[in-house]
mmCIF file of N, CA and C in Angstrom:
data_model
loop_
_atom_site.group_PDB
_atom_site.id
_atom_site.type_symbol
_atom_site.label_atom_id
_atom_site.label_comp_id
_atom_site.label_asym_id
_atom_site.label_seq_id
_atom_site.Cartn_x
_atom_site.Cartn_y
_atom_site.Cartn_z
ATOM 1 N N MET A 1 29.652 -61.283 -36.466
ATOM 2 C CA MET A 1 30.487 -61.020 -35.838
ATOM 3 C C MET A 1 30.114 -61.730 -33.463
ATOM 4 N N THR A 2 30.966 -62.148 -33.711
ATOM 5 C CA THR A 2 30.084 -62.526 -32.123
ATOM 6 C C THR A 2 30.577 -61.380 -31.177
ATOM 7 N N LEU A 3 30.032 -61.384 -30.354
ATOM 8 C CA LEU A 3 30.235 -60.507 -29.005
ATOM 9 C C LEU A 3 31.605 -61.232 -28.516
ATOM 10 N N GLU A 4 32.373 -61.897 -28.414
ATOM 11 C CA GLU A 4 33.669 -62.114 -28.349
ATOM 12 C C GLU A 4 34.217 -61.268 -29.456
ATOM 13 N N GLN A 5 34.491 -61.621 -29.978
ATOM 14 C CA GLN A 5 35.190 -60.912 -31.305
ATOM 15 C C GLN A 5 35.337 -59.042 -31.366
ATOM 16 N N PHE A 6 33.855 -58.916 -30.918
ATOM 17 C CA PHE A 6 33.524 -57.995 -31.206
ATOM 18 C C PHE A 6 34.227 -56.895 -30.131
ATOM 19 N N SER A 7 34.785 -58.020 -28.706
ATOM 20 C CA SER A 7 35.142 -57.553 -27.437
ATOM 21 C C SER A 7 36.283 -56.830 -27.535
ATOM 22 N N GLN A 8 37.046 -58.284 -28.234
ATOM 23 C CA GLN A 8 39.072 -58.668 -29.089
ATOM 24 C C GLN A 8 39.135 -57.042 -29.911
ATOM 25 N N ILE A 9 37.984 -56.896 -30.772
ATOM 26 C CA ILE A 9 38.758 -56.021 -31.897
ATOM 27 C C ILE A 9 38.681 -54.265 -31.175
ATOM 28 N N THR A 10 37.295 -54.335 -30.236
ATOM 29 C CA THR A 10 37.349 -52.997 -29.769
ATOM 30 C C THR A 10 38.317 -52.536 -28.299
ATOM 31 N N GLY A 11 38.775 -53.896 -27.950
ATOM 32 C CA GLY A 11 38.968 -53.452 -26.357
ATOM 33 C C GLY A 11 38.234 -53.465 -25.796
ATOM 34 N N LEU A 12 36.854 -53.230 -25.712
ATOM 35 C CA LEU A 12 36.151 -53.116 -24.743
ATOM 36 C C LEU A 12 35.166 -54.074 -23.839
ATOM 37 N N ALA A 13 35.303 -54.137 -22.953
ATOM 38 C CA ALA A 13 34.179 -55.370 -22.055
ATOM 39 C C ALA A 13 33.429 -56.427 -22.977
ATOM 40 N N ARG A 14 33.208 -57.057 -22.647
ATOM 41 C CA ARG A 14 31.957 -58.039 -23.488
ATOM 42 C C ARG A 14 30.932 -57.529 -22.968
ATOM 43 N N ASN A 15 30.979 -56.813 -21.157
ATOM 44 C CA ASN A 15 29.476 -56.594 -20.299
ATOM 45 C C ASN A 15 29.527 -55.084 -21.222
ATOM 46 N N THR A 16 30.210 -54.865 -21.167
ATOM 47 C CA THR A 16 30.217 -53.364 -21.917
ATOM 48 C C THR A 16 29.580 -53.123 -22.795
ATOM 49 N N ILE A 17 29.904 -53.564 -23.964
ATOM 50 C CA ILE A 17 29.302 -54.071 -25.437
ATOM 51 C C ILE A 17 27.589 -54.147 -24.848
ATOM 52 N N ALA A 18 27.849 -55.308 -24.530
ATOM 53 C CA ALA A 18 25.914 -55.650 -23.972
ATOM 54 C C ALA A 18 24.873 -54.693 -23.434
ATOM 55 N N ARG A 19 26.017 -53.799 -23.133
ATOM 56 C CA ARG A 19 24.823 -53.267 -22.113
ATOM 57 C C ARG A 19 24.482 -51.916 -22.711
ATOM 58 N N VAL A 20 25.586 -51.429 -24.181
ATOM 59 C CA VAL A 20 24.932 -50.606 -24.788
ATOM 60 C C VAL A 20 24.158 -51.143 -25.718
ATOM 61 N N GLU A 21 24.574 -52.385 -26.116
ATOM 62 C CA GLU A 21 23.703 -53.099 -27.133
ATOM 63 C C GLU A 21 22.178 -52.568 -26.277
ATOM 64 N N ARG A 22 22.261 -53.713 -24.974
ATOM 65 C CA ARG A 22 20.530 -53.214 -24.563
ATOM 66 C C ARG A 22 20.116 -51.887 -24.164
ATOM 67 N N ASP A 23 20.961 -50.825 -24.312
ATOM 68 C CA ASP A 23 20.201 -49.781 -24.471
ATOM 69 C C ASP A 23 20.445 -49.218 -22.678
ATOM 70 N N GLU A 24 21.160 -49.964 -21.558
ATOM 71 C CA GLU A 24 21.358 -50.092 -20.121
ATOM 72 C C GLU A 24 21.701 -48.513 -19.772
ATOM 73 N N THR A 25 22.599 -47.916 -20.571
ATOM 74 C CA THR A 25 23.463 -46.821 -19.668
ATOM 75 C C THR A 25 22.783 -45.588 -20.671
ATOM 76 N N ARG A 26 22.735 -44.873 -19.560
ATOM 77 C CA ARG A 26 22.148 -43.418 -19.344
ATOM 78 C C ARG A 26 22.959 -42.807 -19.822
ATOM 79 N N HIS A 27 24.038 -42.501 -20.387
ATOM 80 C CA HIS A 27 24.985 -42.176 -20.640
ATOM 81 C C HIS A 27 26.418 -42.394 -21.773
ATOM 82 N N VAL A 28 26.719 -42.976 -22.693
ATOM 83 C CA VAL A 28 28.012 -44.078 -23.290
ATOM 84 C C VAL A 28 28.775 -42.702 -22.709
ATOM 85 N N ASP A 29 29.909 -43.626 -22.257
ATOM 86 C CA ASP A 29 31.214 -42.713 -22.026
ATOM 87 C C ASP A 29 32.001 -42.406 -23.654
ATOM 88 N N PRO A 30 32.551 -41.154 -23.361
ATOM 89 C CA PRO A 30 33.023 -40.984 -24.815
ATOM 90 C C PRO A 30 34.114 -42.012 -25.538
ATOM 91 N N ARG A 31 34.681 -42.747 -24.179
ATOM 92 C CA ARG A 31 36.018 -43.564 -24.898
ATOM 93 C C ARG A 31 35.522 -44.717 -25.149
ATOM 94 N N ILE A 32 34.072 -45.106 -24.440
ATOM 95 C CA ILE A 32 33.328 -46.181 -25.418
ATOM 96 C C ILE A 32 33.396 -45.963 -26.390
ATOM 97 N N LEU A 33 32.357 -45.033 -27.249
ATOM 98 C CA LEU A 33 32.225 -44.653 -28.434
ATOM 99 C C LEU A 33 33.383 -44.065 -29.140
ATOM 100 N N GLY A 34 34.138 -44.175 -28.961
ATOM 101 C CA GLY A 34 35.169 -43.445 -29.883
ATOM 102 C C GLY A 34 35.838 -44.996 -29.897
ATOM 103 N N ARG A 35 35.709 -45.409 -29.382
ATOM 104 C CA ARG A 35 36.209 -47.819 -29.466
ATOM 105 C C ARG A 35 34.819 -47.792 -30.696
ATOM 106 N N LEU A 36 33.900 -47.642 -30.328
ATOM 107 C CA LEU A 36 32.983 -48.656 -31.146
ATOM 108 C C LEU A 36 32.632 -47.801 -32.701
ATOM 109 N N LEU A 37 32.891 -46.842 -32.319
ATOM 110 C CA LEU A 37 32.054 -45.837 -34.079
ATOM 111 C C LEU A 37 33.176 -46.033 -35.085
ATOM 112 N N PRO A 38 34.112 -46.482 -35.047
ATOM 113 C CA PRO A 38 35.216 -46.792 -35.900
ATOM 114 C C PRO A 38 34.730 -48.337 -36.497
ATOM 115 N N GLN A 39 34.751 -49.153 -35.307
ATOM 116 C CA GLN A 39 34.074 -50.329 -36.046
ATOM 117 C C GLN A 39 33.019 -50.794 -36.694
ATOM 118 N N PHE A 40 31.621 -48.943 -36.632
ATOM 119 C CA PHE A 40 31.122 -49.208 -37.766
ATOM 120 C C PHE A 40 30.873 -47.743 -39.340
ATOM 121 N N ALA A 41 32.114 -47.367 -39.269
ATOM 122 C CA ALA A 41 32.257 -46.805 -40.008
ATOM 123 C C ALA A 41 32.002 -47.189 -41.845
ATOM 124 N N SER A 42 32.318 -48.362 -41.468
ATOM 125 C CA SER A 42 32.117 -48.335 -42.670
ATOM 126 C C SER A 42 31.175 -49.179 -43.467
ATOM 127 N N ARG A 43 30.037 -49.354 -42.470
ATOM 128 C CA ARG A 43 28.348 -49.751 -43.195
ATOM 129 C C ARG A 43 27.637 -48.590 -43.087
ATOM 130 N N PHE A 44 28.645 -47.401 -42.508
ATOM 131 C CA PHE A 44 27.540 -46.995 -41.782
ATOM 132 C C PHE A 44 27.268 -46.096 -42.679
ATOM 133 N N LYS A 45 27.261 -45.345 -43.785
ATOM 134 C CA LYS A 45 27.151 -45.296 -44.644
ATOM 135 C C LYS A 45 26.183 -45.705 -46.209
ATOM 136 N N GLU A 46 26.470 -47.217 -45.755
ATOM 137 C CA GLU A 46 25.303 -48.630 -46.427
ATOM 138 C C GLU A 46 23.927 -47.323 -45.646
ATOM 139 N N ALA A 47 24.248 -47.561 -44.511
ATOM 140 C CA ALA A 47 22.841 -47.322 -43.275
ATOM 141 C C ALA A 47 21.994 -47.006 -43.576
ATOM 142 N N PHE A 48 23.270 -45.840 -43.534
ATOM 143 C CA PHE A 48 21.949 -44.211 -43.527
ATOM 144 C C PHE A 48 23.165 -43.464 -44.430
ATOM 145 N N PRO A 49 22.754 -43.599 -45.540
ATOM 146 C CA PRO A 49 23.459 -42.961 -46.635
ATOM 147 C C PRO A 49 22.867 -41.351 -46.829
ATOM 148 N N GLU A 50 22.367 -40.560 -46.117
ATOM 149 C CA GLU A 50 21.987 -39.302 -45.396
ATOM 150 C C GLU A 50 23.300 -38.611 -44.820
ATOM 151 N N SER A 51 24.272 -39.978 -44.066
ATOM 152 C CA SER A 51 24.819 -39.182 -43.090
ATOM 153 C C SER A 51 26.617 -38.709 -43.859
ATOM 154 N N GLY A 52 26.996 -38.901 -45.302
ATOM 155 C CA GLY A 52 28.006 -38.723 -45.823
ATOM 156 C C GLY A 52 29.164 -39.749 -45.463
ATOM 157 N N GLY A 53 28.970 -41.012 -44.510
ATOM 158 C CA GLY A 53 29.908 -41.399 -44.406
ATOM 159 C C GLY A 53 30.205 -41.603 -42.478
ATOM 160 N N ASP A 54 30.389 -40.246 -42.410
ATOM 161 C CA ASP A 54 30.523 -39.965 -41.508
ATOM 162 C C ASP A 54 30.259 -39.874 -40.129
ATOM 163 N N PRO A 55 30.172 -41.579 -38.940
ATOM 164 C CA PRO A 55 28.990 -41.279 -38.230
ATOM 165 C C PRO A 55 29.380 -40.316 -36.851
ATOM 166 N N TYR A 56 30.630 -39.554 -36.862
ATOM 167 C CA TYR A 56 30.111 -38.067 -36.346
ATOM 168 C C TYR A 56 30.204 -37.592 -36.170
ATOM 169 N N ASP A 57 29.526 -36.873 -37.520
ATOM 170 C CA ASP A 57 29.065 -35.718 -37.535
ATOM 171 C C ASP A 57 27.766 -36.016 -37.764
ATOM 172 N N PHE A 58 26.987 -37.391 -38.275
ATOM 173 C CA PHE A 58 26.024 -37.695 -38.453
ATOM 174 C C PHE A 58 25.059 -37.598 -36.753
ATOM 175 N N LEU A 59 25.832 -38.245 -35.565
ATOM 176 C CA LEU A 59 25.121 -38.044 -34.254
ATOM 177 C C LEU A 59 25.219 -36.942 -34.015
ATOM 178 N N ILE A 60 26.474 -36.085 -33.915
ATOM 179 C CA ILE A 60 26.972 -34.874 -33.634
ATOM 180 C C ILE A 60 27.036 -33.496 -35.107
ATOM 181 N N PRO A 61 26.128 -33.305 -35.453
ATOM 182 C CA PRO A 61 26.190 -32.610 -36.716
ATOM 183 C C PRO A 61 27.420 -30.804 -36.132
ATOM 184 N N PRO A 62 28.136 -31.077 -36.603
ATOM 185 C CA PRO A 62 28.862 -29.359 -35.853
ATOM 186 C C PRO A 62 28.633 -28.173 -36.355
ATOM 187 N N LYS A 63 27.803 -27.518 -35.965
ATOM 188 C CA LYS A 63 26.870 -26.325 -36.563
ATOM 189 C C LYS A 63 27.285 -25.397 -36.110
ATOM 190 N N THR A 64 27.364 -25.859 -34.364
ATOM 191 C CA THR A 64 28.069 -25.159 -34.053
ATOM 192 C C THR A 64 28.821 -24.953 -33.203
ATOM 193 N N LEU A 65 29.521 -23.844 -32.509
ATOM 194 C CA LEU A 65 30.650 -24.110 -31.151
ATOM 195 C C LEU A 65 30.897 -25.033 -31.029
ATOM 196 N N GLY A 66 29.786 -24.858 -30.210
ATOM 197 C CA GLY A 66 29.640 -26.633 -28.538
ATOM 198 C C GLY A 66 29.105 -27.534 -29.124
ATOM 199 N N ALA A 67 28.419 -27.986 -30.227
ATOM 200 C CA ALA A 67 28.908 -29.307 -31.477
ATOM 201 C C ALA A 67 29.826 -29.763 -31.981
ATOM 202 N N TRP A 68 30.422 -28.303 -32.584
ATOM 203 C CA TRP A 68 32.232 -29.032 -33.211
ATOM 204 C C TRP A 68 32.738 -29.349 -32.205
ATOM 205 N N LEU A 69 32.907 -28.845 -31.044
ATOM 206 C CA LEU A 69 33.945 -29.516 -29.439
ATOM 207 C C LEU A 69 33.281 -30.817 -29.228
ATOM 208 N N LYS A 70 32.150 -30.808 -28.767
ATOM 209 C CA LYS A 70 31.511 -32.024 -27.992
ATOM 210 C C LYS A 70 31.887 -33.146 -28.828
ATOM 211 N N ASN A 71 31.988 -33.316 -30.925
ATOM 212 C CA ASN A 71 32.417 -34.538 -31.982
ATOM 213 C C ASN A 71 33.761 -34.400 -31.962
ATOM 214 N N GLN A 72 34.274 -32.657 -31.899
ATOM 215 C CA GLN A 72 35.979 -33.337 -31.532
ATOM 216 C C GLN A 72 36.192 -34.645 -31.227
ATOM 217 N N ARG A 73 36.158 -33.550 -29.297
ATOM 218 C CA ARG A 73 35.801 -34.224 -28.052
ATOM 219 C C ARG A 73 35.692 -36.269 -28.372
ATOM 220 N N LEU A 74 34.468 -36.240 -28.829
ATOM 221 C CA LEU A 74 33.834 -38.127 -28.619
ATOM 222 C C LEU A 74 35.205 -38.114 -29.640
ATOM 223 N N ARG A 75 35.635 -37.493 -30.794
ATOM 224 C CA ARG A 75 36.503 -38.307 -31.951
ATOM 225 C C ARG A 75 37.726 -39.106 -31.731
ATOM 226 N N LEU A 76 38.093 -38.036 -30.347
ATOM 227 C CA LEU A 76 39.989 -38.506 -29.532
ATOM 228 C C LEU A 76 39.011 -39.455 -28.688
ATOM 229 N N GLY A 77 38.045 -40.100 -28.324
ATOM 230 C CA GLY A 77 37.285 -40.498 -26.999
ATOM 231 C C GLY A 77 37.841 -39.857 -25.227
ATOM 232 N N MET A 78 37.786 -38.187 -25.451
ATOM 233 C CA MET A 78 38.119 -37.848 -24.478
ATOM 234 C C MET A 78 36.380 -37.865 -23.618
ATOM 235 N N PRO A 79 36.791 -37.473 -22.315
ATOM 236 C CA PRO A 79 36.269 -37.290 -20.951
ATOM 237 C C PRO A 79 35.594 -35.366 -21.189
ATOM 238 N N GLN A 80 34.653 -35.183 -20.930
ATOM 239 C CA GLN A 80 34.769 -33.550 -20.553
ATOM 240 C C GLN A 80 35.816 -33.357 -19.430
ATOM 241 N N LYS A 81 35.756 -33.384 -18.343
ATOM 242 C CA LYS A 81 36.928 -33.428 -17.597
ATOM 243 C C LYS A 81 38.068 -33.850 -17.950
ATOM 244 N N ASN A 82 38.896 -34.963 -18.528
ATOM 245 C CA ASN A 82 40.246 -34.394 -19.181
ATOM 246 C C ASN A 82 40.433 -33.130 -20.671
ATOM 247 N N LEU A 83 39.194 -32.602 -21.302
ATOM 248 C CA LEU A 83 38.911 -32.169 -22.149
ATOM 249 C C LEU A 83 39.285 -30.480 -21.110
ATOM 250 N N ALA A 84 38.892 -30.144 -20.222
ATOM 251 C CA ALA A 84 39.169 -29.526 -19.499
ATOM 252 C C ALA A 84 40.644 -29.281 -18.899
ATOM 253 N N LYS A 85 40.858 -30.623 -18.259
ATOM 254 C CA LYS A 85 42.569 -30.567 -17.528
ATOM 255 C C LYS A 85 43.185 -29.418 -19.170
ATOM 256 N N THR A 86 43.822 -30.162 -19.153
ATOM 257 C CA THR A 86 43.861 -30.272 -21.386
ATOM 258 C C THR A 86 44.296 -28.741 -21.378
ATOM 259 N N LEU A 87 42.602 -28.489 -21.001
ATOM 260 C CA LEU A 87 43.011 -26.458 -21.442
ATOM 261 C C LEU A 87 42.994 -25.827 -20.921
ATOM 262 N N GLY A 88 43.263 -26.660 -19.434
ATOM 263 C CA GLY A 88 43.322 -25.833 -18.573
ATOM 264 C C GLY A 88 42.496 -24.939 -17.491
ATOM 265 N N VAL A 89 40.648 -25.401 -18.083
ATOM 266 C CA VAL A 89 39.890 -24.874 -17.423
ATOM 267 C C VAL A 89 39.272 -25.855 -16.916
ATOM 268 N N HIS A 90 38.127 -24.893 -16.137
ATOM 269 C CA HIS A 90 37.048 -26.270 -14.672
ATOM 270 C C HIS A 90 36.193 -26.638 -15.882
ATOM 271 N N ALA A 91 36.041 -28.459 -15.559
ATOM 272 C CA ALA A 91 35.020 -29.163 -16.645
ATOM 273 C C ALA A 91 33.648 -28.096 -17.074
ATOM 274 N N TYR A 92 33.414 -27.743 -15.391
ATOM 275 C CA TYR A 92 32.029 -27.554 -16.084
ATOM 276 C C TYR A 92 32.033 -26.241 -17.125
ATOM 277 N N THR A 93 33.301 -25.495 -17.319
ATOM 278 C CA THR A 93 33.308 -24.053 -18.415
ATOM 279 C C THR A 93 33.165 -25.120 -19.808
ATOM 280 N N ILE A 94 33.593 -26.954 -19.675
ATOM 281 C CA ILE A 94 33.438 -26.984 -21.005
ATOM 282 C C ILE A 94 31.910 -27.561 -21.460
ATOM 283 N N ILE A 95 31.361 -28.322 -20.142
ATOM 284 C CA ILE A 95 29.788 -27.814 -20.420
ATOM 285 C C ILE A 95 28.884 -26.943 -21.172
ATOM 286 N N ARG A 96 29.548 -25.401 -20.607
ATOM 287 C CA ARG A 96 29.234 -24.517 -21.153
ATOM 288 C C ARG A 96 29.310 -24.084 -22.800
ATOM 289 N N TYR A 97 30.610 -23.943 -22.387
ATOM 290 C CA TYR A 97 31.293 -24.401 -24.003
ATOM 291 C C TYR A 97 30.374 -25.339 -25.079
ATOM 292 N N GLU A 98 30.336 -26.735 -24.741
ATOM 293 C CA GLU A 98 29.328 -27.158 -25.713
ATOM 294 C C GLU A 98 27.485 -27.455 -25.948
ATOM 295 N N SER A 99 27.270 -26.261 -24.340
ATOM 296 C CA SER A 99 25.826 -25.934 -24.383
ATOM 297 C C SER A 99 25.785 -24.625 -25.636
ATOM 298 N N ASN A 100 26.379 -24.211 -25.981
ATOM 299 C CA ASN A 100 27.072 -22.971 -26.458
ATOM 300 C C ASN A 100 26.553 -21.893 -25.707
ATOM 301 N N ARG A 101 26.769 -21.721 -24.702
ATOM 302 C CA ARG A 101 26.264 -20.906 -23.331
ATOM 303 C C ARG A 101 27.202 -19.778 -23.159
ATOM 304 N N THR A 102 28.656 -20.383 -23.348
ATOM 305 C CA THR A 102 29.848 -19.792 -23.704
ATOM 306 C C THR A 102 30.837 -19.347 -24.998
ATOM 307 N N LYS A 103 31.655 -18.398 -25.305
ATOM 308 C CA LYS A 103 32.769 -18.828 -26.068
ATOM 309 C C LYS A 103 33.614 -19.492 -25.940
ATOM 310 N N PRO A 104 34.743 -19.846 -25.754
ATOM 311 C CA PRO A 104 36.611 -19.585 -24.965
ATOM 312 C C PRO A 104 37.071 -17.692 -25.189
ATOM 313 N N ASP A 105 37.590 -17.807 -24.472
ATOM 314 C CA ASP A 105 38.229 -16.761 -24.440
ATOM 315 C C ASP A 105 39.856 -16.507 -25.227
ATOM 316 N N LYS A 106 40.638 -15.470 -25.567
ATOM 317 C CA LYS A 106 41.770 -15.757 -26.132
ATOM 318 C C LYS A 106 42.246 -16.934 -26.102
ATOM 319 N N SER A 107 43.068 -16.773 -24.669
ATOM 320 C CA SER A 107 43.938 -18.241 -24.155
ATOM 321 C C SER A 107 43.563 -19.365 -24.555
ATOM 322 N N VAL A 108 42.706 -20.240 -24.358
ATOM 323 C CA VAL A 108 41.429 -20.928 -24.380
ATOM 324 C C VAL A 108 41.851 -20.953 -26.250
ATOM 325 N N ARG A 109 41.346 -20.230 -26.436
ATOM 326 C CA ARG A 109 41.145 -20.357 -27.780
ATOM 327 C C ARG A 109 42.808 -20.850 -28.827
ATOM 328 N N ARG A 110 43.973 -20.711 -28.124
ATOM 329 C CA ARG A 110 44.999 -20.667 -28.292
ATOM 330 C C ARG A 110 45.092 -22.569 -28.399
ATOM 331 N N ARG A 111 44.839 -22.589 -26.855
ATOM 332 C CA ARG A 111 44.837 -24.069 -26.463
ATOM 333 C C ARG A 111 43.878 -24.835 -27.405
ATOM 334 N N LEU A 112 43.273 -25.020 -27.977
ATOM 335 C CA LEU A 112 42.072 -25.327 -28.650
ATOM 336 C C LEU A 112 42.622 -25.478 -29.868
ATOM 337 N N ARG A 113 43.390 -24.339 -30.870
ATOM 338 C CA ARG A 113 44.166 -24.502 -32.070
ATOM 339 C C ARG A 113 45.391 -25.492 -31.520
ATOM 340 N N ALA A 114 45.886 -25.068 -30.573
ATOM 341 C CA ALA A 114 46.975 -26.252 -30.849
ATOM 342 C C ALA A 114 46.700 -27.733 -30.547
ATOM 343 N N LEU A 115 45.695 -28.067 -29.867
ATOM 344 C CA LEU A 115 45.203 -29.529 -29.268
ATOM 345 C C LEU A 115 44.384 -30.156 -30.824
ATOM 346 N N LEU A 116 42.537 -29.434 -31.577
ATOM 347 C CA LEU A 116 41.961 -30.176 -32.189
ATOM 348 C C LEU A 116 42.129 -29.025 -33.886
ATOM 349 N N GLY A 117 42.627 -28.051 -33.605
ATOM 350 C CA GLY A 117 43.287 -27.742 -35.436
ATOM 351 C C GLY A 117 42.165 -26.325 -34.691
ATOM 352 N N ASP A 118 42.334 -25.636 -36.507
ATOM 353 C CA ASP A 118 41.274 -24.682 -35.973
ATOM 354 C C ASP A 118 39.733 -24.836 -36.874
ATOM 355 N N GLY A 119 39.333 -25.520 -36.442
ATOM 356 C CA GLY A 119 38.242 -25.917 -37.483
ATOM 357 C C GLY A 119 37.019 -24.976 -36.371
ATOM 358 N N PHE A 120 37.220 -24.395 -34.864
ATOM 359 C CA PHE A 120 35.775 -23.544 -34.778
ATOM 360 C C PHE A 120 35.680 -22.762 -35.309
ATOM 361 N N GLU A 121 37.488 -21.645 -35.768
ATOM 362 C CA GLU A 121 36.907 -20.474 -35.940
ATOM 363 C C GLU A 121 35.547 -19.589 -36.926
ATOM 364 N N PRO A 122 34.870 -20.554 -37.593
ATOM 365 C CA PRO A 122 33.831 -20.080 -38.300
ATOM 366 C C PRO A 122 33.051 -19.707 -37.501
ATOM 367 N N PHE A 123 33.182 -20.548 -35.938
ATOM 368 C CA PHE A 123 31.779 -20.679 -34.817
ATOM 369 C C PHE A 123 31.559 -19.301 -34.249
ATOM 370 N N LEU A 124 33.027 -18.391 -34.140
ATOM 371 C CA LEU A 124 33.293 -17.376 -33.379
ATOM 372 C C LEU A 124 33.078 -16.074 -34.965
ATOM 373 N N GLU A 125 32.475 -15.411 -34.369
ATOM 374 C CA GLU A 125 31.773 -14.224 -34.337
ATOM 375 C C GLU A 125 33.235 -12.868 -33.904
ATOM 376 N N ARG A 126 33.598 -12.496 -35.519
ATOM 377 C CA ARG A 126 35.184 -11.630 -35.677
ATOM 378 C C ARG A 126 35.285 -11.773 -34.583
ATOM 379 N N ALA A 127 36.273 -13.213 -33.918
ATOM 380 C CA ALA A 127 37.273 -13.119 -32.760
ATOM 381 C C ALA A 127 38.133 -12.767 -33.412
ATOM 382 N N THR A 128 39.131 -12.369 -33.011
ATOM 383 C CA THR A 128 40.969 -12.604 -33.621
ATOM 384 C C THR A 128 41.861 -13.268 -32.167
ATOM 385 N N ILE A 129 42.561 -13.908 -32.373
ATOM 386 C CA ILE A 129 43.633 -14.039 -31.825
ATOM 387 C C ILE A 129 45.085 -13.253 -31.620
#
């Protein structure tokens, strides 16, 4: 597949894909990752048999609340800033959630559940809503 074809499939600019290929980005924007990973999903299990076939779970194993949240956010291709706005919290709060420095309060958990489902519940210690 050529760079041009891959660009058309993903909807990303060729220079963006080329920068990611050359590892010239300090941080890959979640929207870019969200467009790239699905293109590799069919071959991902073949390349990484220990992954179980899910590139998101392989790159960010959802073993903690923060990792689960980041995993889900990246699946949506959503930057932290947008998730913060959707949940009605400050962007720094999302950073704190994803680094496991704090857990969402009841009202944020309700909004999280509405947005992403209740997959985060196992990570909360005796939390009830």
